[in-house]
GROMACS .gro file of N, CA and C in nm:
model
  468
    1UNK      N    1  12.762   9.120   8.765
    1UNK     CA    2  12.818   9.252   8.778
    1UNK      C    3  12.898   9.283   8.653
    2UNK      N    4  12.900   9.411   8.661
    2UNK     CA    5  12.958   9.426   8.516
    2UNK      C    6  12.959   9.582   8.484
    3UNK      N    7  13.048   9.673   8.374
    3UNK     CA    8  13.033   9.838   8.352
    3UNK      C    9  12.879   9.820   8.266
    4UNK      N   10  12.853   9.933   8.253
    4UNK     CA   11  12.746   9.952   8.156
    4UNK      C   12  12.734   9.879   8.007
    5UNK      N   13  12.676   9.794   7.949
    5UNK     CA   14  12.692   9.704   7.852
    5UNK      C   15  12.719   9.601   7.835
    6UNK      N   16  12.764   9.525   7.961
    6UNK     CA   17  12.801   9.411   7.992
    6UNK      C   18  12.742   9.313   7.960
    7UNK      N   19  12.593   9.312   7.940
    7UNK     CA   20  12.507   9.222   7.931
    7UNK      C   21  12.426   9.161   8.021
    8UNK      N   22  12.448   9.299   8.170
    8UNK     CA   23  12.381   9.212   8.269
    8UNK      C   24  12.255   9.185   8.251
    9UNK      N   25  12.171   9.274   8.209
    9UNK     CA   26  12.053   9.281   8.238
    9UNK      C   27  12.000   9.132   8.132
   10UNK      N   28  12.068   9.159   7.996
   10UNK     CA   29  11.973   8.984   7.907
   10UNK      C   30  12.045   8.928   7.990
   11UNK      N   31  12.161   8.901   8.061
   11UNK     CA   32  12.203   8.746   8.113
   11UNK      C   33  12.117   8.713   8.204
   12UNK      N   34  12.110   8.837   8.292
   12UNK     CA   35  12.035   8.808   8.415
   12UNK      C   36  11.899   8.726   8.444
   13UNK      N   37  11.861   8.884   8.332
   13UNK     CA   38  11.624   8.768   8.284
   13UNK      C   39  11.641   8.681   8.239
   14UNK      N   40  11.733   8.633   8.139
   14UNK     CA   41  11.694   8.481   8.081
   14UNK      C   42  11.753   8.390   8.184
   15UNK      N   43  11.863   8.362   8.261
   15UNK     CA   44  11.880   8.327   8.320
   15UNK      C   45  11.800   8.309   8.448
   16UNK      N   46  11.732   8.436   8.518
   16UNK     CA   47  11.625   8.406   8.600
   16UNK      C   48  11.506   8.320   8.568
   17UNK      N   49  11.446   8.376   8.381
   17UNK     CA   50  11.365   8.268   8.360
   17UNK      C   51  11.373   8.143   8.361
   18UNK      N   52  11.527   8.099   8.288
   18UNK     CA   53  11.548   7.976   8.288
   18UNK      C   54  11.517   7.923   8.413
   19UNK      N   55  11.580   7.965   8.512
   19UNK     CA   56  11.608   7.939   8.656
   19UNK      C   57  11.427   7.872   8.717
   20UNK      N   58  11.361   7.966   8.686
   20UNK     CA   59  11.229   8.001   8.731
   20UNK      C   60  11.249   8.114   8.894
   21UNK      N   61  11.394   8.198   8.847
   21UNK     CA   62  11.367   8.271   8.969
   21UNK      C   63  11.335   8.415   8.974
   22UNK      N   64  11.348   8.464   9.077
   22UNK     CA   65  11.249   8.603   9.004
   22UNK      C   66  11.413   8.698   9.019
   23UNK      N   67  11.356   8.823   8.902
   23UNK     CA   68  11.485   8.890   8.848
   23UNK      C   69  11.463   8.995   8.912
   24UNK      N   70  11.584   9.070   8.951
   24UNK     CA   71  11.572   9.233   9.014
   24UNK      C   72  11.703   9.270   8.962
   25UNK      N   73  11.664   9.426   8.854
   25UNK     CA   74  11.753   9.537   8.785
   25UNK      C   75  11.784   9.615   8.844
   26UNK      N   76  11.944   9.592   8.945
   26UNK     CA   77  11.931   9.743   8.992
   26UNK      C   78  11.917   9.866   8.940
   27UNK      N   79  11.929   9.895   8.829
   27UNK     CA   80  11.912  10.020   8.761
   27UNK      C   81  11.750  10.088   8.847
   28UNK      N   82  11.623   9.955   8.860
   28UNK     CA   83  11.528  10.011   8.914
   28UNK      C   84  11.503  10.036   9.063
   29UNK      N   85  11.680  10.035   9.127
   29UNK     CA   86  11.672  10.126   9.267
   29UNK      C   87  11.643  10.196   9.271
   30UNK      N   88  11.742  10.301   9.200
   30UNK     CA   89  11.809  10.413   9.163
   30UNK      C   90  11.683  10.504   9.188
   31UNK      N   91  11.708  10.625   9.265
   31UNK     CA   92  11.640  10.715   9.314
   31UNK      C   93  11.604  10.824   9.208
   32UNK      N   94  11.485  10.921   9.145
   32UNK     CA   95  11.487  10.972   8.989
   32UNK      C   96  11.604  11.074   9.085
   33UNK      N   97  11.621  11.122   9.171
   33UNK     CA   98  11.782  11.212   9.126
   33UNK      C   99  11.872  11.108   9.064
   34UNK      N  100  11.912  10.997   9.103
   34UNK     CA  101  12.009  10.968   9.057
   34UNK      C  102  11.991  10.951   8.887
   35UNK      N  103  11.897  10.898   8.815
   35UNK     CA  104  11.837  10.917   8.697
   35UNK      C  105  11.837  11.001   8.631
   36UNK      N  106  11.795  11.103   8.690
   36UNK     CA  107  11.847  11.257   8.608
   36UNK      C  108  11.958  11.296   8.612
   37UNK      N  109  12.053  11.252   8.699
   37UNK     CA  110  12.183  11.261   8.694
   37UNK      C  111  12.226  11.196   8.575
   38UNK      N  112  12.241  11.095   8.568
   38UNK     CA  113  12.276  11.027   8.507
   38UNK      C  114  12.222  11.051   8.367
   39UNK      N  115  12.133  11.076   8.319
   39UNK     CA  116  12.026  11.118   8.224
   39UNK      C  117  12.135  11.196   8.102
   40UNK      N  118  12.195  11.297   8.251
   40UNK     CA  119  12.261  11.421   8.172
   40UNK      C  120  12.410  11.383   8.162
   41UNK      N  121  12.428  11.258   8.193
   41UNK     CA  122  12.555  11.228   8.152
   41UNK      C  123  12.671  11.255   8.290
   42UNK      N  124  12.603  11.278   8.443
   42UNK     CA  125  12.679  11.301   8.524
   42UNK      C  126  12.684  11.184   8.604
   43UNK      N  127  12.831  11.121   8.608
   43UNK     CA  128  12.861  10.996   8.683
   43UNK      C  129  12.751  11.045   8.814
   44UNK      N  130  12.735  10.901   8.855
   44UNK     CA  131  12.674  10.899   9.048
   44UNK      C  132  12.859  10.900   9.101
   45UNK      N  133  12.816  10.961   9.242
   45UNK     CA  134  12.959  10.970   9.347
   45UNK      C  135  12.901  10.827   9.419
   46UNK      N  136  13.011  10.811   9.510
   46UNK     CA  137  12.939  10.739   9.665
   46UNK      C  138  12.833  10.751   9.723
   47UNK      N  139  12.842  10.891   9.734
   47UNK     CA  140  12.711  10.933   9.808
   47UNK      C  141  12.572  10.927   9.715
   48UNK      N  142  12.589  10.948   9.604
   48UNK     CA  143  12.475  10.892   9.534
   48UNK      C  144  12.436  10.749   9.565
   49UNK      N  145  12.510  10.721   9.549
   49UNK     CA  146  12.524  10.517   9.517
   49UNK      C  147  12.474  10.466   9.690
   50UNK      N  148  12.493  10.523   9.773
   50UNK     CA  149  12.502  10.475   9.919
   50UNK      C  150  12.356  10.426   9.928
   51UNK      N  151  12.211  10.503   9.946
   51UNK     CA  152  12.124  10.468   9.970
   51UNK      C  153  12.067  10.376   9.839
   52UNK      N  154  12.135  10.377   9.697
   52UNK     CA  155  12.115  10.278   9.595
   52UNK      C  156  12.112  10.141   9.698
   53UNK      N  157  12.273  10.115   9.724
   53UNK     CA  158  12.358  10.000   9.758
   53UNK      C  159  12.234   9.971   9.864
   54UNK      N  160  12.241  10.039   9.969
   54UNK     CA  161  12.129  10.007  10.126
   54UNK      C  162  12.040   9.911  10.066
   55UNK      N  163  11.937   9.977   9.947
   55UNK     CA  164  11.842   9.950   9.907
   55UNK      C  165  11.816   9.737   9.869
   56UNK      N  166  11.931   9.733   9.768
   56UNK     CA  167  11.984   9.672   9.674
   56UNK      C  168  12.009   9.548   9.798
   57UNK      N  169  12.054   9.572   9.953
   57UNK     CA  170  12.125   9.501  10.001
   57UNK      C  171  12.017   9.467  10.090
   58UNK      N  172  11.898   9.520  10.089
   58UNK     CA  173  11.794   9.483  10.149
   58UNK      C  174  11.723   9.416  10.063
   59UNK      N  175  11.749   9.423   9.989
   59UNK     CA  176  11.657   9.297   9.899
   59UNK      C  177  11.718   9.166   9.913
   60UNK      N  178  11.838   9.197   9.864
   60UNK     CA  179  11.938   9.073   9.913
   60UNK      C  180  11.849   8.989  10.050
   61UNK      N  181  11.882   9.085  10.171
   61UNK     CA  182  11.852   8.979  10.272
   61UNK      C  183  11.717   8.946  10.248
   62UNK      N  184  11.610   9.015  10.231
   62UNK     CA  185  11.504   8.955  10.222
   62UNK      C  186  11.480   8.838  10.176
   63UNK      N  187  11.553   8.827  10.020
   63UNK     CA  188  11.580   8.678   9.930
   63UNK      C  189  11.671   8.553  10.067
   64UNK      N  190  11.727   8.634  10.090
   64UNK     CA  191  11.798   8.510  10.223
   64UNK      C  192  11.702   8.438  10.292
   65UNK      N  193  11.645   8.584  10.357
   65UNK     CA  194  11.598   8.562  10.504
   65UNK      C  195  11.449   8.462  10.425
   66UNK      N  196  11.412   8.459  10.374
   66UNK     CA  197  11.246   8.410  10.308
   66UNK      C  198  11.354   8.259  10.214
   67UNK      N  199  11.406   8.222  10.227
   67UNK     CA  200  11.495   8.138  10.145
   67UNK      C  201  11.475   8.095   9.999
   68UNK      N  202  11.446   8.225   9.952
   68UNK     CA  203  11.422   8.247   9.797
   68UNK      C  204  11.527   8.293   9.759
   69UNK      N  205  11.532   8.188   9.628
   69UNK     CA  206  11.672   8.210   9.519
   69UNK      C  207  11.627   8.387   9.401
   70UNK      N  208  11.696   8.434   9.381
   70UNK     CA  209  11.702   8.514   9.243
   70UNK      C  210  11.817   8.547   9.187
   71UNK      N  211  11.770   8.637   9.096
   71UNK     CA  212  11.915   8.696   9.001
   71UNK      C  213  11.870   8.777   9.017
   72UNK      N  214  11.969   8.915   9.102
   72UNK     CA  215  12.013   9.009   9.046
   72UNK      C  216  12.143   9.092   8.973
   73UNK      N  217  12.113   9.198   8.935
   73UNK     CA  218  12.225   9.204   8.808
   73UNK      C  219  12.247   9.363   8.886
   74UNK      N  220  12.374   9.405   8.899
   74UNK     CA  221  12.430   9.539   8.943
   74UNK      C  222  12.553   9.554   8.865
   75UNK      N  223  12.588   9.684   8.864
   75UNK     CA  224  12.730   9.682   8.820
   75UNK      C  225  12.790   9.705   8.935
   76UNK      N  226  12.842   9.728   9.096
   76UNK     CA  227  12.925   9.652   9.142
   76UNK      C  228  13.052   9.677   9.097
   77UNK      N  229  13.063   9.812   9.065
   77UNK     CA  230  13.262   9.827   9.018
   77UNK      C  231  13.334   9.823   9.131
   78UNK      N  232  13.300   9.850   9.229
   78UNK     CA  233  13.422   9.861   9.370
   78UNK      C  234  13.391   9.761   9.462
   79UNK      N  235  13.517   9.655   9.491
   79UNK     CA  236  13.485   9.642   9.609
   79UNK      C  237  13.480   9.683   9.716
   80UNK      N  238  13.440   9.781   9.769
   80UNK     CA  239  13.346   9.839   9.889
   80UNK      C  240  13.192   9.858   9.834
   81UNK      N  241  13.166   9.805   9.727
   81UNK     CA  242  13.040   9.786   9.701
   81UNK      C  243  12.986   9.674   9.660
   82UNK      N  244  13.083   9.598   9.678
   82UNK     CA  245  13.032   9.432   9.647
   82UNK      C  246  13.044   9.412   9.798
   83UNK      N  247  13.121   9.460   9.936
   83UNK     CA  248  13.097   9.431  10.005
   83UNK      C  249  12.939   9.477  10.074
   84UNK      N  250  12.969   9.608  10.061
   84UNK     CA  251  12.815   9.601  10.121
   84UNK      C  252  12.696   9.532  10.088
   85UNK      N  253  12.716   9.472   9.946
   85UNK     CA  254  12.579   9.371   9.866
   85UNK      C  255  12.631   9.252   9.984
   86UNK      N  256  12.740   9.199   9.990
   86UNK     CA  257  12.747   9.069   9.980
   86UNK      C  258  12.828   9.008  10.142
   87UNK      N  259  12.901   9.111  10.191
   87UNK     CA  260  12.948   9.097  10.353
   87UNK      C  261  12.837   9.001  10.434
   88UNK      N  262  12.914   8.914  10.435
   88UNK     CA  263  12.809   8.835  10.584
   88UNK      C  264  12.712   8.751  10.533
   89UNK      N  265  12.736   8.764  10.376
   89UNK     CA  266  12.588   8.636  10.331
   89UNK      C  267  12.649   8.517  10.295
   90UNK      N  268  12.575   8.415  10.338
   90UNK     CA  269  12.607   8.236  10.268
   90UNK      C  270  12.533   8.261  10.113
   91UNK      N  271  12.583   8.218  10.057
   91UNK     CA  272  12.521   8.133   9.946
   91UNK      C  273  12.485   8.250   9.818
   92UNK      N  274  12.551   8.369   9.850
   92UNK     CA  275  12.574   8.479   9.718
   92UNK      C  276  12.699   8.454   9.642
   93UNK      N  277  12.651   8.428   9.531
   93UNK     CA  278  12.756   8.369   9.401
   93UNK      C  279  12.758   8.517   9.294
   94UNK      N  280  12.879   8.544   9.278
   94UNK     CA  281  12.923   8.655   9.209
   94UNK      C  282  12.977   8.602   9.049
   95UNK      N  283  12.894   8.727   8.988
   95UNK     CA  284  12.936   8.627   8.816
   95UNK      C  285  13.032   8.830   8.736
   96UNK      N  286  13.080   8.812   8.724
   96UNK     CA  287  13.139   8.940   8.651
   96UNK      C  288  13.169   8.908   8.498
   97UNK      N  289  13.041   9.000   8.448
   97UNK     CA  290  13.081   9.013   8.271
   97UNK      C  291  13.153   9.091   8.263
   98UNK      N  292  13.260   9.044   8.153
   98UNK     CA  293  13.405   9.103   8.164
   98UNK      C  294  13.394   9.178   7.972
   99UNK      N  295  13.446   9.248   7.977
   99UNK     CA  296  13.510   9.231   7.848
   99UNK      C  297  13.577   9.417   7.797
  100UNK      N  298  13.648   9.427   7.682
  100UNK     CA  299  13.694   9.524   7.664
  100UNK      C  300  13.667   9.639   7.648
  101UNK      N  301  13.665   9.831   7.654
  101UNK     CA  302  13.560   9.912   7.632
  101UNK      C  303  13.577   9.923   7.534
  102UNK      N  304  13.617   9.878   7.380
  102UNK     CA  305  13.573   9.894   7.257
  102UNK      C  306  13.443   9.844   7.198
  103UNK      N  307  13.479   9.687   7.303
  103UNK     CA  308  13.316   9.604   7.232
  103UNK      C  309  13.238   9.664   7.294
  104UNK      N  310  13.255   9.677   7.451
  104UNK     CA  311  13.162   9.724   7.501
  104UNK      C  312  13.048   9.881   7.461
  105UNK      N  313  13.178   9.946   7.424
  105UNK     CA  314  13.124  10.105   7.389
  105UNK      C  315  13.053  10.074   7.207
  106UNK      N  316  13.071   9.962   7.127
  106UNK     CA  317  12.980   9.945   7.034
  106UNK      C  318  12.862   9.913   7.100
  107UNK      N  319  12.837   9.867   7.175
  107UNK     CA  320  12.742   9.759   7.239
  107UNK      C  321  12.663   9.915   7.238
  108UNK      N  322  12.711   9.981   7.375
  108UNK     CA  323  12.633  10.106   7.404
  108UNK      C  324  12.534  10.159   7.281
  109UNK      N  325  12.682  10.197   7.214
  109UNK     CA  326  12.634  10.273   7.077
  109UNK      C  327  12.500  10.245   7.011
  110UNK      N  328  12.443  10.101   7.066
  110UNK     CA  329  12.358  10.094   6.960
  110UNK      C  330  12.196  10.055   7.068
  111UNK      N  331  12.283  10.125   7.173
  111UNK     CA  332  12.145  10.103   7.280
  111UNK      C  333  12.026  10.241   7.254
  112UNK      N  334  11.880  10.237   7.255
  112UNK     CA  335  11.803  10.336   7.286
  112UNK      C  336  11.756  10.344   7.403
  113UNK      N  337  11.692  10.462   7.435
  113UNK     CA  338  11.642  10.511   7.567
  113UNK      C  339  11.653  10.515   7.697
  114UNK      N  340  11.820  10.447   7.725
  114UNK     CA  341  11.844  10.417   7.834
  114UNK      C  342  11.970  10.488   7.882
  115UNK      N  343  11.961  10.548   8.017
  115UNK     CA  344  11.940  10.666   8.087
  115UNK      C  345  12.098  10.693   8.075
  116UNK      N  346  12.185  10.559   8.073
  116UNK     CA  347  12.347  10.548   8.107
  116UNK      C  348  12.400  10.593   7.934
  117UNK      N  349  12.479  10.693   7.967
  117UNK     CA  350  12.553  10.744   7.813
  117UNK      C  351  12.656  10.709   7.773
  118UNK      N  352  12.708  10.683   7.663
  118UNK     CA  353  12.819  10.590   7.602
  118UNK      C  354  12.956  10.668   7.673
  119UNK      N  355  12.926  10.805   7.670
  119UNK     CA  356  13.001  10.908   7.741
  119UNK      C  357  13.066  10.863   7.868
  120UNK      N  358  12.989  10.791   7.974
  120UNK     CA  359  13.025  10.800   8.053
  120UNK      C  360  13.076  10.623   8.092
  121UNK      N  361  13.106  10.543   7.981
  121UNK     CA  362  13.146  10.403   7.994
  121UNK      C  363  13.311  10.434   8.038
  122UNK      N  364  13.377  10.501   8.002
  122UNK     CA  365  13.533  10.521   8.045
  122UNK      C  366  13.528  10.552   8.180
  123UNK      N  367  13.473  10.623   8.246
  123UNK     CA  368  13.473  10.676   8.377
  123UNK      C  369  13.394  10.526   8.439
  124UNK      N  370  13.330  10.468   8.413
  124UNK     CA  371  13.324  10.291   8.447
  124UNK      C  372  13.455  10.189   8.492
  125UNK      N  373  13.530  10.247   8.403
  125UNK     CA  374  13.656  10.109   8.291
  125UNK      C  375  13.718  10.166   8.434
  126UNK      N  376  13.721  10.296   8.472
  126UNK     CA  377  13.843  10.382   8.518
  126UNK      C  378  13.821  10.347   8.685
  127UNK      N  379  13.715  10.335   8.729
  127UNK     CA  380  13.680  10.263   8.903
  127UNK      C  381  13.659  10.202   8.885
  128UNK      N  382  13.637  10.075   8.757
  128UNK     CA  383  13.583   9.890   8.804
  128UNK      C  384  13.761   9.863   8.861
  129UNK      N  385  13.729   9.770   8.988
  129UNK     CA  386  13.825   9.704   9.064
  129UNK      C  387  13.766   9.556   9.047
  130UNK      N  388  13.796   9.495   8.909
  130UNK     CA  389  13.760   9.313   8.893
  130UNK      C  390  13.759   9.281   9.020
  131UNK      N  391  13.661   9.203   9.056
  131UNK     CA  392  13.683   9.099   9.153
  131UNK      C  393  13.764   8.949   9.181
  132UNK      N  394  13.782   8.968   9.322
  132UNK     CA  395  13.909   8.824   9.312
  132UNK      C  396  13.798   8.697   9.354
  133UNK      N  397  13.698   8.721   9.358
  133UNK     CA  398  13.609   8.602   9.376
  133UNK      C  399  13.483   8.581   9.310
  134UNK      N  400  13.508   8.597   9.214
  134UNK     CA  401  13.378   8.585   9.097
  134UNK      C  402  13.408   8.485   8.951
  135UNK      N  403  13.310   8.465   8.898
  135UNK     CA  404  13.303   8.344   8.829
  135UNK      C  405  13.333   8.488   8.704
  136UNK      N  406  13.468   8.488   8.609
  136UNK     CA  407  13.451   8.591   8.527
  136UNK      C  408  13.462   8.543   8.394
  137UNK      N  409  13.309   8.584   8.324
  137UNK     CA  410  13.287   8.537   8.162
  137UNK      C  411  13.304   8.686   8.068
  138UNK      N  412  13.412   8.607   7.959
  138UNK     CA  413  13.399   8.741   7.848
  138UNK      C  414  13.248   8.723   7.779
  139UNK      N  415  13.223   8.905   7.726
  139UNK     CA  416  13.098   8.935   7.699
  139UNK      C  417  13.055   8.929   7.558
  140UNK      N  418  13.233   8.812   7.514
  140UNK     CA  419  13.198   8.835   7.336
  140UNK      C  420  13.132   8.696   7.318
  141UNK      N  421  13.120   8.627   7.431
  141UNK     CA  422  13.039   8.516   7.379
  141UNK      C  423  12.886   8.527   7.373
  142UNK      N  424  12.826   8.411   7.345
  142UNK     CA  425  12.687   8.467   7.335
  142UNK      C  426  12.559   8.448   7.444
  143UNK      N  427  12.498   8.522   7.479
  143UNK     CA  428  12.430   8.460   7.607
  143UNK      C  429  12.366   8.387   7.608
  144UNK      N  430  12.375   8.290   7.507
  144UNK     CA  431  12.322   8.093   7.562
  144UNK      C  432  12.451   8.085   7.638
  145UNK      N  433  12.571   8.065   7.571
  145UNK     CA  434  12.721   8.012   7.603
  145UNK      C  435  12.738   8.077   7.740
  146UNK      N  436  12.728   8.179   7.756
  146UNK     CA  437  12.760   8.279   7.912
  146UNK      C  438  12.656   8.225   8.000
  147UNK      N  439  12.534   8.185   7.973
  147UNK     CA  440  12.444   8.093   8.054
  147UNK      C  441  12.453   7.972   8.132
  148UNK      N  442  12.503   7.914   8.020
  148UNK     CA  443  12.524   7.772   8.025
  148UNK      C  444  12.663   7.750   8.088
  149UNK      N  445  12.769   7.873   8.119
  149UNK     CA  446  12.878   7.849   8.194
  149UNK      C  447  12.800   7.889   8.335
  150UNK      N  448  12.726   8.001   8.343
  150UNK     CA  449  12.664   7.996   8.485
  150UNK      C  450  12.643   7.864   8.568
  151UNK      N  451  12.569   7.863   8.468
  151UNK     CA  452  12.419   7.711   8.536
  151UNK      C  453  12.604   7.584   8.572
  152UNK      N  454  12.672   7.564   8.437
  152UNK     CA  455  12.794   7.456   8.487
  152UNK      C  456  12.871   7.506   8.582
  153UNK      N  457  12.902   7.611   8.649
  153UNK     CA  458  12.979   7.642   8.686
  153UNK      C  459  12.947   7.630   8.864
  154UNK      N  460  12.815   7.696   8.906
  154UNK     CA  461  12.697   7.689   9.013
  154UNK      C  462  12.628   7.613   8.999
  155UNK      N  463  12.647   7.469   8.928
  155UNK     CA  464  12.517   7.349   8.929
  155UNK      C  465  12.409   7.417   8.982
  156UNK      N  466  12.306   7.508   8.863
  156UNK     CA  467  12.218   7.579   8.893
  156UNK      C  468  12.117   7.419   8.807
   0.00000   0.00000   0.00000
């Protein structure tokens, strides 16, 4: 979990590859309203995010219920939205890329074609509520190093 730039998405795939487990982006919930929202630079509300989260949290159990491991990668700024991913499950391990919105908003800066606008990384910074139970790595290291604290950290 992490604001926009965090690095979820490379930590996540290489890490799934490493893993050999299979990867899911929430970005590819996301309903095209919410996409075009976002497109144009207009935060999602709750109510946007609600049938995202449903979605997101049904995959979850499925990975439970079938006792298949994966990585997925969300950003997860509130907890009332890490609860609904994660309320009531064994064995969901929470990793939060952390780091400041300067690096982060370079990071943006130099992203193409993707839908989230550098514009709207402050309105991120401004509802992430860190979590008190997550494994939390800064995002200035490099993602071997942010990997390799995963895998030591979750004897993955």
């Amino acid at each position: 979990m992490g604001v926009a730039g965090s690095g979820k998405t490379t930590i996540g795939r290489q890490l799934a590859t490493d893993l050999g487990w299979p990867f899911f982006e929430a970005d590819d919930f996301h309903s095209a309203a919410n996409r075009r929202k976002m497109s144009r630079g207009i935060p999602l509300d709750d109510d946007d995010r609600a049938p995202w989260l449903t979605a997101l949290r049904t995959q979850i159990d499925v990975c439970l219920a079938t006792g298949r491991n994966a990585v997925l990668v969300c950003s997860a700024l509130k907890e009332k939205y890490r609860q609904t991913l994660m309320k009531g499950t064994r064995g969901v391990l929470l990793v939060h890329l952390s780091g400041d919105l300067a690096t982060i908003q370079a990071r943006i800066a130099r992203r193409k074609g993707h839908f989230m606008k550098a514009g709207m990384l402050q309105g991120q910074f401004e509802i992430l509520e860190p979590p008190a139970n997550a494994l939390v790595l800064d995002v200035r290291n490099s993602p071997a190093a942010i990997i390799a604290e995963i895998k030591r950290q979750f004897t993955l």
